[in-house]
Structures are given as C-alpha cells and as structure tokens.
Amino acid sequence: MLYKALILGIIGIIVVLDSRFFGRLNVEQPLIASTLVGIALGDVTKGLMVGATLELISLGLVNVGAAAPPDMAMGSIIASAFAILSGASAQTALTIAIPIAVLGQMLGIVIRMGMSSFNVMANKYIDEGKFKSATNLHIIWGMGLYALSYFIPIFVAIYFGTNLVKEIVSIIPTWLTSGLTVASAVLPAYGFALLLSTMITKKMAPYFFIGFLITAYANISVTGIALFAILIAILLDQIIYKDKSSSKDDDSLDSL
Amino acid sequence: MSEDKSLKKENNKKYWQFFWRSWAIQGSWNYERQMNLGFLYGIAPTLDRVYKDPKDIDKKKAAYKRHLAFYNCTPQTSSFVLGLSASMEEQLAKNPDDFDPESISAVKSSLMGPLSGIGDSFFQGTIKVLAFGLGINFAQKGNILGPILALIICFVPAYLVTWYGAKWGYTAGNQFLTKLNSEGAMDRVMFIAGVVGLMVIGSMVSSMIPLTTPLHMGTTFKLQSTLNTIMPKLIPISMTMFMYWLINKKVNTGWILAICIIGGILASVFGILKA
C-alpha cells in the first residue's frame, strides 16, 4: 500500500502542476486524472468509468479569477483509487469524490491566502537586490507548496483510508445505492447548468436547444453534433458577416 | 544575412521563454495579487538583460517592483501581454527619457481583462467542453481513446495561441490588437466558438443525464411513455433548467450540491426518479 500511495501521490503532483506549470492543459480534469489512476492501479476500464462519471459534473466548474470551485482533481484521484481498491461502483466513487473535493477546495483557499505573504517577501528581496530569490518564490516555493498540497493529502488518504472505505462500502444498503445512482444522474445537470450560465446569452440560447433537440429526437451522438455544429457555425459566420467584411478579412481570419 | 539569422534565432529563444513562462504563470497564485509573481518570473530574464550594468541597479529594482502589481490573465493569452511588456521594457531601457514607465503598467492592466475574458471562455468554455464531451463519449464505452483525444484537442489550440501570442505580442504588439478589434475578427471567433460550445452542451444534456421516472398507474398508464410522446428527454432538460435557475438565484454551490445529492436520494426512495 505504501507503494500505491506513493504512486498516487505522484499522480497528484502531475495533476496539480498541470495548471501551475503547463498553463492548464486539462490533465487535471477527472477524466484524465482517473484514467492515470486506473493505469497505475491496473484497472483502466474502471478508471475510465469513474473518470467519465466525475467529468460530467466537473465540466461546468470553470476556474475564473478568484473563484475556487470544488477541487475535483484531488477528489477524482482519491475516489477512483478507492473505487478500484475497494471494488465500489462509479456512482459510489462519485459520492466519495464530492466531500473530498470540498475539503480540497478549503485547503486550496488556505494555500492561496498563505501565498499572499510571498508579496511582502518579494518586495523585501528586491530592495536587497536579491532578484533571484524573488523569482524563486514563484518557481520553487510556489510550485513546491502546491505540489505538496496534493501529494500529502492523497498519500495519507490512500495509505490509511482504503480499508476503512472498503468496510463502509460493504455496509451501504441498496436503497442508498440506488438513491446515489439517481443523485449521480442529477449532478451532471448542475454541471451543464454551470456551463450554460457562463456561456449563454438570449441571442445564443437557440443553439443550445438545437443541440439538445437533435440528440433528443434523432439520437445523434455528441461527436456527430460537434461536427454539425462546426459546419453550421462556419455557414452562419459567412451569412452574418458577409456584408460587413470583404474577402481580405476572410484571409485574416484564416491566419489566426 | 548572418546577422538576420542570429537575430531570428535570438528572437525565437525569447518566444520560447515567453511561452514557457506564461504557462507557468499560476505557480504562486495568491488571493492578494493573483498571478503577479508569475508575471514577474516571466519578465525577469528581460529585465536582467536590459539592466545588466551594475550601475543600473536602481532602475532594475524599480522595474522588478513595477511587475509585482496585481495581474491575472489566462496563461495562453497572457503570452501576448508578456511579449508586449517585454518589448516595451526594452524600449524603456533604450530611451528612458521619452518613455513613460507607467505606460507599461497601463498596457498590462488594460489587456489582461479582455484577454482573460476571451481566453477563459475559449479554453475553459468551448475547447474544454468540446474535448471532454467527446472524451466522455468514448470513455463511457471503456475506450482509452477518450482521454487521449480530449488531451490532444486541448493541447493543440493552447500551444498555437500561446506561441503566436508571444510572437505577435513581442513583434507587432499594439497595432495587431487594434487591427483585430477593428475588423471584428474577435467577434467572429467568439461567435463560432459559442455556437459549437452551446450545441455540444445541448447534445450532452440529452445524452448524458439518464434520468427517467418510474411513476405509473396500474399497468396501462406509465408517466414516462406519456412524457416521451410530448418530448423525449423532458426530465433531463427540465432538471438542467431548474439548476440554471438556482444558479441565477445565486444559490450557494454547497447548497446546490446538497440539493442534488439529498434530493436525488429522496426522489429515488419515493419512486419519483430512476437512473
């Protein structure tokens, strides 16, 4: 278990450095994090299942400005590890993930508050002419603290918590498991609604309902809708912006 | 000719520096000034280069402090601001008399707002939704292609925007942005991104929320069949609209999560909903 806890802690570091060091390439998303856990623990299918379930909720949690959404990255690593190690279902993993995500969010808030003290230190270093120390606060201390803030909780949870979770999972009654299954289907509705609230305007609302209705009535997959949507968007762009722009502008768009 | 080449090589080195240091901008994200230390880290090599001379140490200190101010921008679009600020710092060091240092801070703060707005909605809204919408689709069938595809879709635009952002910010800078705005190209990109993003979300609402109702009277009346004749997937869309309404009412995230979980369990126990 020590070895597994270490590996999962390292996955935690990879996941947190995604947004700290690689400009948020979305390795931190539950689908990727859970798949990594699945690969590490030798059950890729389960990792994919848990990842897909958690991803549906977290898609809507957009990191904008100072808002700290529940930390689904940490939640999904611990939850998918528990699901694989204790044999729990993806739905049960979901309900483990959410409290952990909320705890992770609180830890994140504390760290982000604590790092405000770096500003005072940086100011002092610059006065003293220690320029390297000032930038090291960012690239070494900042990164290091964020990495530890993932490694330690994940390591502790996996090393000490797996057996406990296994026991709890075995005594869950069926009404609760089917209840959790319904809850896990309601949660994505919240995720999608969050996404909508950041993207939708009165003018753009019909596109959302077009996408919904086509899939509802014709059962076309998300991939299919995405392909149609790209073509529709290009056509509409040509119609709407036709009068306003000359052919020269079309070229400038291509060069974007 | 060889001078041209060495200049190009030197510039390329700078672009890569802006590139990596923009991606690493959130490394010490803090509540007080957010990505300020990240920005300082990004521009530090430029400052070190232009104020190499030990007698410029006071100018260097002032420049370092200038970039300690509040900063927040999407990492991918931030490379543009970093490139532009770096070229302005070079200008300032060359002509300290006819260049106002304040203008660098002004450019930074005027650019970070719109570039975050565009960057966040493009990368976190459209690209992420598209990538993971497709990814979930594959993953639910147990296909490892799901996460791989999602990562590739996220990586390619992030890479391109950051790289060209750094390059255009450093070389063309100001003129480029005004040109883009005046031609309305930004609006068009946002429009296309919005249409694709919203249609994909709509499709996901109907295919990824497996809620139905088991309510029935005797064997002849099944509520779900009646609902299906009105509109398939009526429950998923109503649930999403209900959540949207809660969000617009500014209900706290914690409460909504509690409503989802406890409400879901109760609805299942009383036989109202089934998944």
XYZ file of C-alpha atoms in Angstrom:
531
model
C 0.000 0.000 0.000
C 2.961 2.308 0.638
C 4.000 1.903 -2.981
C 0.497 2.564 -4.283
C 0.085 5.596 -2.032
C 3.387 6.979 -3.340
C 2.454 6.472 -6.993
C -0.943 8.096 -6.484
C 0.693 10.993 -4.662
C 2.937 11.496 -7.670
C -0.093 11.451 -9.977
C -1.459 14.161 -7.690
C 1.664 16.253 -8.310
C 1.387 15.792 -12.088
C -2.245 16.852 -11.942
C -1.687 19.971 -9.830
C 1.293 21.077 -11.894
C -0.911 20.952 -14.982
C -2.470 24.272 -14.063
C 0.562 25.610 -12.151
C 3.249 24.805 -14.705
C 1.633 23.871 -18.030
C -0.974 26.570 -18.420
C -3.883 24.230 -17.674
C -3.834 21.674 -20.475
C -6.683 19.948 -18.612
C -4.649 16.993 -17.365
C -6.298 17.990 -14.078
C -9.747 17.053 -15.403
C -11.289 13.982 -13.708
C -11.387 12.013 -16.962
C -7.598 12.252 -17.311
C -6.750 12.029 -13.593
C -8.939 8.949 -13.089
C -7.537 7.278 -16.190
C -3.999 7.840 -14.863
C -5.072 6.272 -11.558
C -6.619 3.370 -13.485
C -3.369 2.810 -15.395
C -1.293 2.993 -12.193
C -3.514 0.528 -10.330
C -4.018 -1.820 -13.278
C -7.746 -1.250 -13.898
C -8.016 1.139 -16.835
C -11.688 0.395 -17.548
C -12.753 1.296 -14.021
C -10.622 4.431 -14.187
C -12.361 5.430 -17.425
C -15.814 4.785 -15.944
C -15.201 6.752 -12.759
C -13.476 9.471 -14.767
C -16.419 9.831 -17.165
C -18.909 9.995 -14.275
C -16.935 12.661 -12.408
C -16.136 14.588 -15.569
C -19.822 15.167 -16.247
C -20.118 17.263 -13.090
C -16.803 18.980 -13.199
C -17.082 20.158 -16.827
C -19.100 23.101 -15.608
C -16.744 24.098 -12.822
C -14.825 26.851 -14.571
C -11.819 28.360 -12.844
C -12.342 32.052 -13.364
C -10.471 34.704 -11.434
C -10.571 34.322 -7.697
C -13.380 31.764 -7.527
C -12.294 28.427 -6.095
C -14.559 25.631 -7.283
C -14.595 22.250 -5.515
C -11.265 20.581 -6.169
C -12.421 17.803 -8.479
C -8.854 16.917 -9.439
C -7.981 15.752 -5.932
C -11.463 14.296 -5.441
C -11.244 12.229 -8.586
C -7.798 10.790 -7.794
C -8.832 9.602 -4.333
C -12.298 8.478 -5.412
C -11.125 6.447 -8.390
C -8.365 4.891 -6.285
C -10.947 3.873 -3.676
C -13.299 2.553 -6.349
C -10.564 0.365 -7.792
C -9.030 -0.756 -4.479
C -12.345 -1.468 -2.713
C -14.415 -2.582 -5.691
C -17.011 0.161 -5.264
C -19.072 1.347 -8.238
C -18.521 4.565 -10.180
C -21.630 6.041 -8.522
C -20.300 5.323 -5.034
C -16.974 6.833 -6.054
C -18.828 9.960 -7.040
C -20.210 10.460 -3.555
C -16.748 9.895 -2.079
C -15.307 12.415 -4.517
C -17.552 15.333 -3.640
C -16.746 15.673 0.083
C -13.035 15.261 -0.741
C -13.351 17.882 -3.463
C -14.880 20.308 -0.971
C -12.087 19.599 1.546
C -9.506 20.061 -1.202
C -11.136 23.366 -2.080
C -10.709 24.558 1.520
C -7.059 23.500 1.562
C -6.588 25.382 -1.705
C -8.112 28.525 -0.192
C -5.733 28.360 2.793
C -2.697 27.952 0.499
C -3.769 30.799 -1.762
C -4.188 33.020 1.279
C -0.826 31.993 2.709
C 0.919 32.719 -0.579
C -0.122 36.355 -0.310
C 2.776 36.654 2.144
C 5.123 35.989 -0.795
C 4.372 39.510 -1.999
C 5.864 41.052 1.121
C 8.897 38.782 0.891
C 9.415 39.515 -2.817
C 9.342 43.225 -2.117
C 11.995 42.813 0.562
C 14.239 40.647 -1.650
C 14.070 43.220 -4.464
C 15.053 46.012 -2.058
C 18.034 43.945 -1.004
C 18.952 43.276 -4.630
C 18.307 39.520 -4.319
C 16.454 39.266 -7.635
C 16.896 35.533 -7.961
C 15.333 34.948 -4.539
C 12.310 36.970 -5.597
C 11.644 34.869 -8.686
C 12.453 31.661 -6.798
C 9.490 32.386 -4.556
C 7.377 31.727 -7.607
C 9.081 28.914 -9.436
C 10.425 26.924 -6.467
C 8.426 27.749 -3.346
C 5.078 28.339 -5.028
C 5.272 25.227 -7.173
C 6.652 23.180 -4.287
C 3.883 24.139 -1.902
C 1.178 23.448 -4.483
C 2.760 20.067 -5.225
C 2.868 19.157 -1.530
C -0.705 20.318 -1.025
C -1.714 17.490 -3.357
C 0.854 14.867 -2.511
C 0.319 14.811 1.262
C -3.500 14.537 1.431
C -3.596 11.893 -1.312
C -0.800 9.869 0.250
C -2.440 9.943 3.684
C -5.913 9.130 2.346
C -4.723 6.124 0.336
C -2.254 4.831 2.920
C -4.624 4.978 5.876
C -8.093 5.164 4.366
C -8.584 2.309 1.920
C -9.587 -0.380 4.414
C -11.926 1.970 6.189
C -13.631 2.878 2.940
C -13.876 -0.803 1.996
C -15.752 -1.539 5.211
C -18.085 1.418 4.789
C -18.858 0.469 1.195
C -19.769 -3.098 2.231
C -22.491 -1.967 4.655
C -24.241 0.524 2.321
C -27.926 -0.555 1.928
C -29.485 -0.926 -1.526
C -31.942 1.982 -1.172
C -28.927 4.191 -0.672
C -27.004 2.818 -3.643
C -29.963 3.289 -5.991
C -30.507 6.716 -4.439
C -26.872 7.587 -5.102
C -27.283 6.418 -8.678
C -30.131 8.894 -9.167
C -28.088 11.600 -7.433
C -25.174 10.878 -9.770
C -27.500 11.461 -12.715
C -28.803 14.740 -11.240
C -25.327 16.173 -10.624
C -24.372 16.453 -14.317
C -27.472 18.630 -14.785
C -25.841 21.034 -12.341
C -22.545 20.828 -14.218
C -24.214 21.627 -17.544
C -26.223 24.446 -15.961
C -22.992 25.970 -14.633
C -21.508 25.866 -18.114
C -24.624 27.443 -19.562
C -24.558 30.251 -17.028
C -21.102 31.270 -18.257
C -21.798 30.915 -21.982
C -25.439 31.511 -22.784
C -26.990 34.802 -23.865
C -30.525 35.442 -25.128
C -29.202 35.658 -28.666
C -27.226 32.409 -28.384
C -29.822 30.347 -26.471
C -31.379 28.710 -29.582
C -28.103 26.919 -30.394
C -28.233 25.161 -27.043
C -31.787 23.962 -27.684
C -30.982 22.944 -31.269
C -28.194 20.727 -29.948
C -30.491 19.297 -27.302
C -33.432 18.635 -29.627
C -31.403 16.974 -32.378
C -29.935 14.477 -29.926
C -33.234 14.011 -28.056
C -35.262 13.226 -31.202
C -32.708 11.794 -33.585
C -30.311 10.210 -31.107
C -27.215 11.603 -32.815
C -24.081 11.307 -30.661
C -22.134 14.226 -29.167
C -19.383 13.653 -31.731
C -21.918 13.971 -34.541
C -23.376 17.164 -33.071
C -19.906 18.657 -32.680
C -19.160 18.081 -36.366
C -22.527 19.525 -37.445
C -22.051 22.455 -35.075
C -18.693 23.405 -36.582
C -20.173 23.420 -40.084
C -23.296 25.324 -39.004
C -21.126 27.898 -37.229
C -18.997 28.401 -40.329
C -22.080 28.782 -42.536
C -23.722 31.236 -40.138
C -20.492 33.192 -39.901
C -20.462 33.545 -43.680
C -24.090 34.690 -43.733
C -23.925 37.088 -40.778
C -20.596 38.712 -41.525
C -20.908 38.639 -45.305
C -21.965 42.264 -45.745
C -19.632 43.667 -43.176
C -16.387 42.233 -44.421
C -14.523 41.921 -47.668
C -12.649 38.853 -48.835
C -9.470 40.337 -47.417
C -10.819 39.889 -43.906
C -11.573 36.237 -44.518
C -7.893 35.724 -45.125
C -7.002 37.474 -41.891
C -9.309 35.077 -40.040
C -7.580 32.106 -41.598
C -4.236 33.363 -40.430
C -5.463 33.311 -36.841
C 22.446 37.915 -43.829
C 24.057 36.047 -40.968
C 23.089 38.925 -38.692
C 19.460 38.419 -39.722
C 19.719 34.764 -38.885
C 21.244 35.293 -35.480
C 18.584 37.899 -34.669
C 15.885 35.434 -35.680
C 17.460 32.772 -33.511
C 17.690 35.158 -30.598
C 14.047 36.159 -31.016
C 12.939 32.546 -31.207
C 14.687 31.949 -27.906
C 12.708 34.827 -26.431
C 9.398 33.483 -27.746
C 10.045 30.124 -26.131
C 10.895 31.876 -22.909
C 7.616 33.833 -23.019
C 5.818 30.611 -23.935
C 7.022 28.510 -21.012
C 6.898 31.295 -18.506
C 3.305 32.116 -19.488
C 2.285 28.517 -18.931
C 3.946 28.568 -15.523
C 2.249 31.802 -14.521
C -0.075 30.288 -11.915
C 2.710 28.678 -9.866
C 2.264 31.007 -6.916
C -1.341 32.100 -7.406
C -2.399 34.051 -4.343
C -5.547 35.902 -3.315
C -3.920 39.248 -2.849
C -2.403 39.847 -6.297
C -3.103 36.543 -8.054
C -0.544 35.933 -10.828
C 1.758 38.872 -10.113
C 4.778 36.793 -9.091
C 4.207 34.583 -12.108
C 4.358 37.616 -14.357
C 7.495 38.845 -12.615
C 9.056 35.430 -13.189
C 8.100 35.736 -16.860
C 9.620 39.145 -17.450
C 12.631 38.742 -15.128
C 15.067 37.491 -17.829
C 14.198 40.507 -19.991
C 14.812 42.888 -17.086
C 18.071 41.129 -16.205
C 19.187 41.506 -19.822
C 18.395 45.185 -20.309
C 19.739 46.244 -16.901
C 22.891 44.122 -16.976
C 25.109 47.022 -15.986
C 25.650 47.130 -12.169
C 25.152 50.911 -12.197
C 21.564 50.365 -13.418
C 20.639 48.515 -10.259
C 18.144 51.128 -9.098
C 16.370 51.046 -12.448
C 16.311 47.280 -12.218
C 14.801 47.360 -8.746
C 12.137 49.793 -9.943
C 11.361 47.566 -12.925
C 11.090 44.440 -10.748
C 8.726 46.269 -8.411
C 6.670 47.564 -11.307
C 5.810 43.973 -12.189
C 4.865 42.984 -8.659
C 1.470 44.630 -9.193
C -1.779 42.687 -9.408
C -2.029 40.575 -12.532
C -4.459 37.954 -13.776
C -4.835 36.542 -17.265
C -5.461 33.211 -18.962
C -1.991 31.598 -19.308
C -2.384 31.009 -23.049
C -3.367 34.583 -23.903
C -1.015 36.003 -21.273
C 1.981 35.281 -23.513
C 0.773 38.168 -25.684
C 0.889 40.558 -22.714
C 4.278 39.196 -21.668
C 5.730 39.611 -25.158
C 4.357 43.128 -25.468
C 5.545 44.166 -21.996
C 8.991 42.732 -22.700
C 9.323 44.759 -25.898
C 8.152 47.870 -24.025
C 10.698 47.273 -21.260
C 13.406 47.048 -23.927
C 12.191 50.358 -25.400
C 12.209 51.983 -21.985
C 15.754 50.838 -21.261
C 16.887 52.240 -24.635
C 15.109 55.617 -24.361
C 14.498 56.210 -20.667
C 13.771 59.886 -21.308
C 10.940 59.685 -23.797
C 9.194 56.605 -22.488
C 6.856 56.640 -19.525
C 7.224 53.515 -17.317
C 3.603 53.997 -16.265
C 2.512 53.111 -19.783
C 3.811 49.555 -19.328
C 1.626 49.026 -16.290
C -1.288 50.666 -18.085
C -0.947 48.363 -21.096
C -0.753 45.338 -18.828
C -3.894 46.186 -16.900
C -5.857 47.208 -19.965
C -5.036 43.975 -21.786
C -5.480 41.409 -19.026
C -9.227 41.964 -18.696
C -10.332 41.363 -22.280
C -7.689 38.699 -22.885
C -8.830 36.749 -19.794
C -12.419 37.070 -20.884
C -11.687 35.710 -24.326
C -9.120 33.190 -23.093
C -11.254 31.712 -20.325
C -14.396 31.394 -22.400
C -12.484 29.942 -25.333
C -10.266 27.449 -23.472
C -12.389 26.641 -20.424
C -15.730 27.064 -22.139
C -15.590 25.891 -25.724
C -12.394 23.860 -26.101
C -12.749 22.038 -22.787
C -16.412 21.231 -23.380
C -15.745 20.000 -26.888
C -12.724 17.914 -25.868
C -14.276 16.314 -22.831
C -17.742 15.984 -24.345
C -16.162 13.723 -26.959
C -13.829 12.188 -24.388
C -16.662 11.131 -22.071
C -18.497 9.670 -25.025
C -15.620 7.270 -25.733
C -14.689 6.659 -22.092
C -18.194 5.512 -21.177
C -17.728 2.685 -23.667
C -14.443 1.840 -21.928
C -12.368 3.254 -24.777
C -8.975 4.705 -23.775
C -9.168 6.918 -26.862
C -11.494 9.179 -24.842
C -8.933 10.788 -22.525
C -6.235 10.746 -25.221
C -8.462 12.550 -27.719
C -9.512 15.065 -25.058
C -5.883 15.903 -24.261
C -4.942 16.341 -27.913
C -7.920 18.644 -28.568
C -6.916 20.733 -25.539
C -3.219 20.824 -26.354
C -3.197 21.958 -29.980
C -5.072 25.286 -29.604
C -3.304 26.017 -26.293
C 0.068 25.529 -27.963
C -0.767 27.639 -31.020
C -2.358 30.526 -29.111
C 0.500 30.746 -26.604
C 3.202 30.586 -29.270
C 1.680 33.137 -31.632
C 0.599 35.270 -28.682
C 4.223 35.527 -27.553
C 5.448 36.233 -31.072
C 2.803 38.799 -32.043
C 2.931 40.453 -28.651
C 6.662 40.965 -28.964
C 6.810 41.942 -32.643
C 3.556 43.578 -33.645
C 2.138 44.307 -30.229
C -0.280 47.182 -30.077
C -1.061 47.552 -33.769
C -2.043 43.919 -34.044
C -4.671 44.074 -31.333
C -6.318 47.241 -32.610
C -6.387 45.752 -36.097
C -8.025 42.573 -34.879
C -10.633 44.530 -32.957
C -11.454 46.967 -35.733
C -12.006 44.209 -38.272
C -14.365 42.436 -35.913
C -12.395 39.190 -36.253
C -12.502 38.658 -32.486
C -16.312 38.790 -32.529
C -16.424 36.191 -35.267
C -14.137 33.787 -33.452
C -16.218 34.219 -30.298
C -19.428 33.619 -32.261
C -18.207 30.389 -33.849
C -16.856 29.167 -30.518
C -20.166 29.966 -28.810
C -22.315 28.140 -31.378
C -20.204 24.987 -31.229
C -19.943 25.039 -27.437
C -23.656 25.534 -26.848
C -24.771 22.900 -29.342
C -22.425 20.360 -27.768
C -23.719 21.172 -24.281
C -27.289 20.780 -25.555
C -26.439 17.405 -27.014
C -24.769 16.299 -23.779
C -27.830 17.295 -21.737
C -29.948 14.894 -23.741
C -27.441 12.034 -23.946
C -25.636 12.113 -20.590
C -28.345 12.630 -17.973
C -30.017 9.214 -17.780
C -32.993 10.308 -15.629
C -36.419 8.784 -16.149
C -39.491 8.383 -13.957
C -40.854 5.001 -12.830
C -44.231 6.538 -11.847
C -47.216 4.579 -13.153
C -50.909 3.821 -12.504
C -51.767 0.177 -12.885
C -50.201 -1.339 -15.975
C -51.838 0.899 -18.558
C -50.541 4.359 -17.597
C -46.805 4.915 -17.496
C -45.826 8.539 -16.976
C -42.528 8.170 -18.827
C -44.242 6.943 -22.019
C -46.602 9.928 -21.882
C -43.658 12.271 -21.394
C -41.877 10.657 -24.329
C -44.792 11.480 -26.614
C -44.590 15.136 -25.538
C -40.810 15.409 -25.810
C -38.088 12.816 -25.271
C -35.588 13.711 -22.539
C -38.028 16.139 -20.940
C -36.736 15.291 -17.450
C -33.034 15.919 -18.212
C -33.736 19.304 -19.818
C -36.127 20.369 -17.040
C -33.571 19.343 -14.418
C -30.867 21.367 -16.177
C -33.137 24.405 -16.439
C -34.014 24.048 -12.736
C -30.302 24.043 -11.849
C -29.733 27.021 -14.139
C -32.497 28.832 -12.297
C -30.879 28.026 -8.931
C -27.539 29.365 -10.176
C -29.198 32.571 -11.399
C -30.825 32.931 -7.979
C -27.228 32.964 -6.634
C -27.799 29.848 -4.538
C -24.502 28.761 -2.974
C -22.579 25.897 -4.652
C -22.579 23.847 -1.452
C -26.368 24.065 -1.178
C -26.899 23.073 -4.798
C -24.621 20.046 -4.397
C -26.594 19.104 -1.264
C -29.896 19.526 -3.125
C -28.606 17.291 -5.929
C -27.434 14.501 -3.633
C -30.158 14.537 -0.961
C -32.892 15.362 -3.476
C -31.649 12.572 -5.726
C -31.717 10.027 -2.908
C -35.205 11.113 -1.756
C -36.583 11.090 -5.311
C -35.265 7.549 -5.695
C -36.646 6.336 -2.350
C -40.116 7.724 -3.110
C -40.036 6.247 -6.603
C -40.235 9.541 -8.463
C -36.971 9.297 -10.390
C -34.868 6.451 -11.710
C -31.462 6.351 -13.353
